[in-house]
XYZ file of C-alpha atoms in Angstrom:
365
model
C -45.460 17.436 -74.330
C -47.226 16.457 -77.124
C -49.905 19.156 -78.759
C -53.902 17.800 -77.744
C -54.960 17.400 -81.447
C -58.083 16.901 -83.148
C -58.629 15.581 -86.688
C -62.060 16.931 -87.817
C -63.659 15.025 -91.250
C -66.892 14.542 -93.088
C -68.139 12.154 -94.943
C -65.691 12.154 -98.180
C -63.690 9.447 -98.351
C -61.164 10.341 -100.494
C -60.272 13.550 -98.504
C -60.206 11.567 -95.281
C -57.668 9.509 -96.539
C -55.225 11.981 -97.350
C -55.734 13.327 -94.025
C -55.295 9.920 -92.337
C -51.729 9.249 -94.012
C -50.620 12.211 -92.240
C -52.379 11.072 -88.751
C -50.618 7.375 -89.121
C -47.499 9.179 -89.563
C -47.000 11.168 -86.467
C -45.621 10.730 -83.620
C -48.331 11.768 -81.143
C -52.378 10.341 -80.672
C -55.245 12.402 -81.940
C -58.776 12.592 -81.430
C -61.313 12.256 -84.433
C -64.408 14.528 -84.523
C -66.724 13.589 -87.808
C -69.236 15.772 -88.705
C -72.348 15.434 -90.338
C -73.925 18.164 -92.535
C -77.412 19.609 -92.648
C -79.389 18.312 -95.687
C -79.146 22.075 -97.177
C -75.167 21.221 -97.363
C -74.846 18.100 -98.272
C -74.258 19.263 -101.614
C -74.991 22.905 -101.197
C -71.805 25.235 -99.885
C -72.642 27.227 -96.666
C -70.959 30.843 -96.750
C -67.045 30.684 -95.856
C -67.133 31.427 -92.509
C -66.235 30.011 -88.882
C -69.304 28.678 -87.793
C -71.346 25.538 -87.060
C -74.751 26.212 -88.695
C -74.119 24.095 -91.509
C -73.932 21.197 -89.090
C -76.383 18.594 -88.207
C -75.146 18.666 -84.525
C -77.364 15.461 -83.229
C -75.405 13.445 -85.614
C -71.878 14.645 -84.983
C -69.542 14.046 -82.389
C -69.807 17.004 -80.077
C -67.619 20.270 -80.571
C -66.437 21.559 -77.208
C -63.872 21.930 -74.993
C -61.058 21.816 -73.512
C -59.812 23.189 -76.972
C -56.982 21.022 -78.865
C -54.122 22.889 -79.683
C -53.924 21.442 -83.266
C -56.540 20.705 -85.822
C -56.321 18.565 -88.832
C -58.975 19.175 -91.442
C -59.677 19.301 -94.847
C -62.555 20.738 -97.385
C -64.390 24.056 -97.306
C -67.082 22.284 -94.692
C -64.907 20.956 -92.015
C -62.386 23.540 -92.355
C -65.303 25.957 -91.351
C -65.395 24.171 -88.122
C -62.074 24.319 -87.344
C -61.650 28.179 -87.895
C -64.777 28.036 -85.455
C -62.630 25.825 -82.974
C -60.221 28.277 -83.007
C -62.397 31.117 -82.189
C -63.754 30.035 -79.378
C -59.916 29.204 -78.496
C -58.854 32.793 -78.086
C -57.233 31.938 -81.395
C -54.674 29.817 -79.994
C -55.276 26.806 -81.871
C -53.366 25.756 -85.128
C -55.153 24.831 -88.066
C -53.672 22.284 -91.049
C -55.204 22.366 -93.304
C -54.621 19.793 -96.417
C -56.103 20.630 -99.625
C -57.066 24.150 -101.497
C -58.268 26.284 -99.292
C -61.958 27.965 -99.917
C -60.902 31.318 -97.853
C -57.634 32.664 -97.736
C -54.093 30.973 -97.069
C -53.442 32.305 -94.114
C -56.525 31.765 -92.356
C -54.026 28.656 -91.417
C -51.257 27.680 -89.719
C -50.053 25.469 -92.444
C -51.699 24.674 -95.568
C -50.481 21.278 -97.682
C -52.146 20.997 -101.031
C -50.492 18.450 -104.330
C -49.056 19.973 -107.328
C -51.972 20.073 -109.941
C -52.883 22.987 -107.200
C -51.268 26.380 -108.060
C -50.878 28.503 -105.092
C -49.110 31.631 -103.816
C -45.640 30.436 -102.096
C -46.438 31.927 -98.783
C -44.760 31.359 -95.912
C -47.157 28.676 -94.501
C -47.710 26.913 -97.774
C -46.122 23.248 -98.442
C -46.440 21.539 -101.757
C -46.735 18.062 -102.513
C -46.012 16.359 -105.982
C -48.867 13.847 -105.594
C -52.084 13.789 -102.980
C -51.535 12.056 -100.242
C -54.289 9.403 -101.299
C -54.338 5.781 -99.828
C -54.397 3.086 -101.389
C -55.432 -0.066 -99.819
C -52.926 -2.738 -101.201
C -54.663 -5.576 -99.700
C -58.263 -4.894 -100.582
C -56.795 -4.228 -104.108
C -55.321 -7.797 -104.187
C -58.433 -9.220 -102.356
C -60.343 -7.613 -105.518
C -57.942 -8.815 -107.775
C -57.885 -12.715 -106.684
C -61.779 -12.470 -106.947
C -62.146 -11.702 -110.343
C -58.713 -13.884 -111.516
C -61.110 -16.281 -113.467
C -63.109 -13.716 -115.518
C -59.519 -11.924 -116.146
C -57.370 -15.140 -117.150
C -58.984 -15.904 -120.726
C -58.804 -12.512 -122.067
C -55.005 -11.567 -124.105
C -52.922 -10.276 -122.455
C -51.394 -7.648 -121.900
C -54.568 -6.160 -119.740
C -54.589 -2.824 -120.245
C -57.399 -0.829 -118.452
C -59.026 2.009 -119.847
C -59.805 4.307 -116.913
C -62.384 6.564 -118.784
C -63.448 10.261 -116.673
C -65.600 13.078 -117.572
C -65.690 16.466 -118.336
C -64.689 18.798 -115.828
C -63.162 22.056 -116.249
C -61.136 22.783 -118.678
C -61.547 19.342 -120.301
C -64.319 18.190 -122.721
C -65.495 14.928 -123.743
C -67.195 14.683 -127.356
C -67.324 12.817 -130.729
C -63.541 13.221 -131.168
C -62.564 11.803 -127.631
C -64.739 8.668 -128.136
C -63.283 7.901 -131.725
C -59.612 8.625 -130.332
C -60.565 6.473 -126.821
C -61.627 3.516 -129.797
C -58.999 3.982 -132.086
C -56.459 3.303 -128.944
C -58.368 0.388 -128.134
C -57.315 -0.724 -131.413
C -53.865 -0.278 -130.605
C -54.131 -2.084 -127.608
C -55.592 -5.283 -129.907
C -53.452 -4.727 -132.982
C -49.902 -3.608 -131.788
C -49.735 -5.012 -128.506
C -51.364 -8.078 -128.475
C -53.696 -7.488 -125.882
C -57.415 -6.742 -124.139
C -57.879 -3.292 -123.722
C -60.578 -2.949 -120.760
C -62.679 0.299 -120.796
C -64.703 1.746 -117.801
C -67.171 4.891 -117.597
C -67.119 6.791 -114.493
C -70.159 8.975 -112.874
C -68.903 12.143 -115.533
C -68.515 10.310 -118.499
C -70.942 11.810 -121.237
C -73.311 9.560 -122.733
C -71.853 10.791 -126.211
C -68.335 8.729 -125.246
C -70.478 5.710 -123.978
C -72.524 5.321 -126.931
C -69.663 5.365 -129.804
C -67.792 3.295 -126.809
C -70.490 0.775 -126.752
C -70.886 0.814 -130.858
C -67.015 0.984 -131.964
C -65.496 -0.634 -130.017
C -63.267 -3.784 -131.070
C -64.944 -7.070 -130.470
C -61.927 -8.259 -128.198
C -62.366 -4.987 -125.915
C -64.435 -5.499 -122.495
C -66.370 -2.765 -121.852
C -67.954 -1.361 -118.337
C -70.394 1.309 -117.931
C -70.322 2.593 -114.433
C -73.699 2.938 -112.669
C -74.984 3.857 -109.566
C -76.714 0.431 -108.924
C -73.735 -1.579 -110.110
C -72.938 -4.402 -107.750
C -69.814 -5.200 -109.656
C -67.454 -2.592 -110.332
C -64.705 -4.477 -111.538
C -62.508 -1.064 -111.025
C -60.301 -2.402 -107.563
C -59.613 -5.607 -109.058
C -57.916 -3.872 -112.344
C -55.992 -2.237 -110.004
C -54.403 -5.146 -108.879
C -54.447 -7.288 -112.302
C -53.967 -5.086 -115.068
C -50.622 -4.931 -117.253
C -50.925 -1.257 -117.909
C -53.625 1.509 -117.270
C -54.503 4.425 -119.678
C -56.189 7.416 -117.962
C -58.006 10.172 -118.897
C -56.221 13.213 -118.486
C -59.494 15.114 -116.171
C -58.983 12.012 -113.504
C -56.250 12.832 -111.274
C -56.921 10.616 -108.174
C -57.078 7.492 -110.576
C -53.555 8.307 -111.930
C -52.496 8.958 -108.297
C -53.459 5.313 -107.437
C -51.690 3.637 -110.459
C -48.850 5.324 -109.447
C -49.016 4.530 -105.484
C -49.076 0.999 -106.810
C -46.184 1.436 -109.289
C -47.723 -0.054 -112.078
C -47.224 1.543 -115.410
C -49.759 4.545 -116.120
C -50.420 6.393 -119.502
C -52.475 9.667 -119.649
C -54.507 10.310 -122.532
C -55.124 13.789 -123.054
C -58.530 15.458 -123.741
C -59.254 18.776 -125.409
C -60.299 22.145 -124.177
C -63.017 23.267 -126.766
C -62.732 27.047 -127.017
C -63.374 28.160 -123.818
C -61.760 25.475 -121.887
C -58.633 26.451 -123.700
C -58.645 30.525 -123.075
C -59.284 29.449 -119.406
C -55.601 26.863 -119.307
C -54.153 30.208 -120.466
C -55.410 31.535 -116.999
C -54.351 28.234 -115.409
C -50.849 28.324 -117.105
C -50.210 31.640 -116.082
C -50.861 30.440 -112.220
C -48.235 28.004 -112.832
C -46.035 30.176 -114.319
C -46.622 32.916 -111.471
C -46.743 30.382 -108.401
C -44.106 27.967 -109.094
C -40.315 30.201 -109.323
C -36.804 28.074 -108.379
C -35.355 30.950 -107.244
C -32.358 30.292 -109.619
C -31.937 33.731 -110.802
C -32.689 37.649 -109.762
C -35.594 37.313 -112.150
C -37.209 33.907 -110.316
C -36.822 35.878 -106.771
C -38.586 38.798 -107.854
C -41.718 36.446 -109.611
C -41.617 34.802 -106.046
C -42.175 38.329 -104.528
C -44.627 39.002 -107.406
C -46.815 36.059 -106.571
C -46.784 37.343 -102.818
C -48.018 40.056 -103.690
C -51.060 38.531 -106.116
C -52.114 36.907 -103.227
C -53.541 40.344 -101.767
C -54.552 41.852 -104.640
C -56.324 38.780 -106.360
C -59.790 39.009 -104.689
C -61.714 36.924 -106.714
C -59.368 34.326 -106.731
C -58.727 34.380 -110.587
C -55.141 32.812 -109.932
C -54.835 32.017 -106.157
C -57.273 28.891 -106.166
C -56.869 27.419 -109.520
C -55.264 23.709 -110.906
C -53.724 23.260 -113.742
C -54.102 19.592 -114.782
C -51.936 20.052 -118.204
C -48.873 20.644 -115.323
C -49.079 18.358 -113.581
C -49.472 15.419 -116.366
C -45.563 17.258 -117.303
C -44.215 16.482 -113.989
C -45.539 13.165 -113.705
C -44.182 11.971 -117.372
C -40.708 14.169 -116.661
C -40.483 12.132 -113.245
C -41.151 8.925 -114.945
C -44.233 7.792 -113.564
C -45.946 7.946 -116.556
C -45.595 8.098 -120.327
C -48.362 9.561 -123.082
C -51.463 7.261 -124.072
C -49.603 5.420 -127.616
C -46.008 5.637 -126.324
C -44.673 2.406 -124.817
C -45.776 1.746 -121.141
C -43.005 1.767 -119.497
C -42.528 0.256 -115.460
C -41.623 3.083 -113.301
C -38.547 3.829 -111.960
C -38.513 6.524 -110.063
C -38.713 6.619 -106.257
C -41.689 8.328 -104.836
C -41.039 11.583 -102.907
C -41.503 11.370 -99.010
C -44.368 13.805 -99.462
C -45.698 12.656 -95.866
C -42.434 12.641 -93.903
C -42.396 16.500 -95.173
C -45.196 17.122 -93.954
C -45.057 15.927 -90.538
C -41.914 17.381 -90.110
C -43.499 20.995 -91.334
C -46.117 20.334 -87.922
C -43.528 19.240 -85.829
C -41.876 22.983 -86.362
C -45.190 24.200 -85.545
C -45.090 23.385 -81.908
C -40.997 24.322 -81.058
């Protein structure tokens, strides 16, 4: 009989969708409960805790029984709910929960959470090499046959520009912009080609003003903005030769690559205090991430059991480490470094979701 299983989600879409892949995937129906936050939280974090008070309860679908047996979730505010839903169900229920946690590991049944994400190996941990992001290859192409007529006169090869922000440990300043122009110029002199460069929310207005001043005459250039009508981000997606992406923008990457189209990271500087916190990061990766090929890897595997329970500020246990996980995506061949050769990837994608489904399937023998 098959478990009675809810999927509980918010209002980030992103999240959702990682979430979803896994709901298409198994073999059983599900029941989606969205809820809506209290103005207070739409951006502000409620305490970690089971609970509902963070909730705007007239606009969500109603929490109540019969209780499932399985919950879906992901991100610190829904997952609150679910450890809620599981209160009230004498603890019976099983939480998944995909993403790093904001309590502890084993607050869950099964916790699923990509490889930038370093993480004890507990017993009810699964890692992914890549989020399980969607990408929707028809709206891409859609996108892509709209905009074919502002695309076709400019050189080819297209190469997009994929331009982040600053986000910890990664800076943006002076240098960034002059390296971001002086590969545009490489896109124009050695290959031939239009590089086209786009801002996100978290680019610094340092990096869009030398962008906007330097950059080569046969560049097109974007600046993102929150009353854009024409983001011209989807149909690159679909039409671009190449892409190169900054190296603090991990969910862009992850949709080059779901699309198998050649990706390039370009790499972005610590300053001095983003760099003494990758040593922190590194270390996590170091700790969390054994093969158990030797006597020494088993006992760092019982080592980083054992941080789990004595980290209580979560110095190691709830940290990424970006730097990582731009290694395993150039060692796998699904990308290259920003001024190598693009190169079209070869490498077969890991059945991430089929992993996981089988990992809840065990749940419920």
């Amino acid at each position: 009989m098959a478990p009675r299983t809810w999927v509980i989600l918010s209002d980030k879409r992103g999240d959702n969708g990682q979430v979803d892949t896994i709901v298409d995937a198994l073999p059983w129906p599900v029941e989606h409960k969205y809820v809506h936050m209290l103005p207070a939280y739409v951006l502000g974090k409620p305490r970690y805790r089971p609970s509902l008070d963070h909730l705007d309860l007239s606009q969500s679908d109603p929490i109540e029984g019969p209780w499932p047996d399985l919950i879906l979730t992901v991100g610190r505010r829904p997952s609150m709910v679910a450890l809620w839903v599981r209160k009230q169900s004498g603890e019976r229920t099983k939480i998944v929960l995909i993403g790093k946690p904001s309590g502890y590991m084993l607050d869950f049944s099964l916790v699923v959470a990509s490889a930038e994400n370093q993480m004890p190996p507990m017993h009810n941990f699964l890692p992914t090499t890549l989020p399980l992001m969607r990408v929707d290859a028809q709206d891409v192409a859609v996108e892509a046959q709209a905009w074919q007529e502002r695309f076709a006169p400019l050189d080819k090869p297209l190469i997009a520009m994929l331009i982040g922000g600053e986000t910890n440990p990664f800076i943006m300043n002076r240098q960034v912009a002059d390296d971001l122009v002086a590969t545009a110029h490489w896109i124009v002199d050695d290959l031939g080609g239009t590089p086209y460069v786009t801002t996100s929310r978290r680019t610094t207005p340092e990096v869009i003003e030398v962008l906007r001043k330097d950059l080569p005459p046969q560049a097109v250039f974007y600046q993102w903005s929150v009353d854009s009508e024409e983001n011209p981000y989807r149909a690159l997606l679909g039409s671009a030769d190449g892409f190169i992406v900054t190296a603090d923008s991990v969910s862009m990457m992850v949709e080059v690559i779901y699309l198998h189209k050649p990706l390039a990271i370009f790499p972005l500087p610590g300053g001095w205090l983003g760099s003494a916190d990758q040593q922190r990061r590194s270390l996590a990766h170091w700790l969390f991430n054994p093969r158990q090929a030797s006597a020494w890897d088993r006992w760092r595997h019982r080592m980083a059991r054992g941080v789990y329970y004595l980290d209580v500020f979560k110095l190691l246990c709830a940290t990424r480490d970006f730097r990582a996980f731009h290694r395993l995506l150039v060692e796998q061949g699904l990308a290259v470094w920003s001024g190598e050769p693009f190169r079209q990837p070869e490498a077969r994608l890991p059945d991430d979701v089929g992993a996981v489904v089988k990992r809840i399937e065990a749940l419920f023998p």
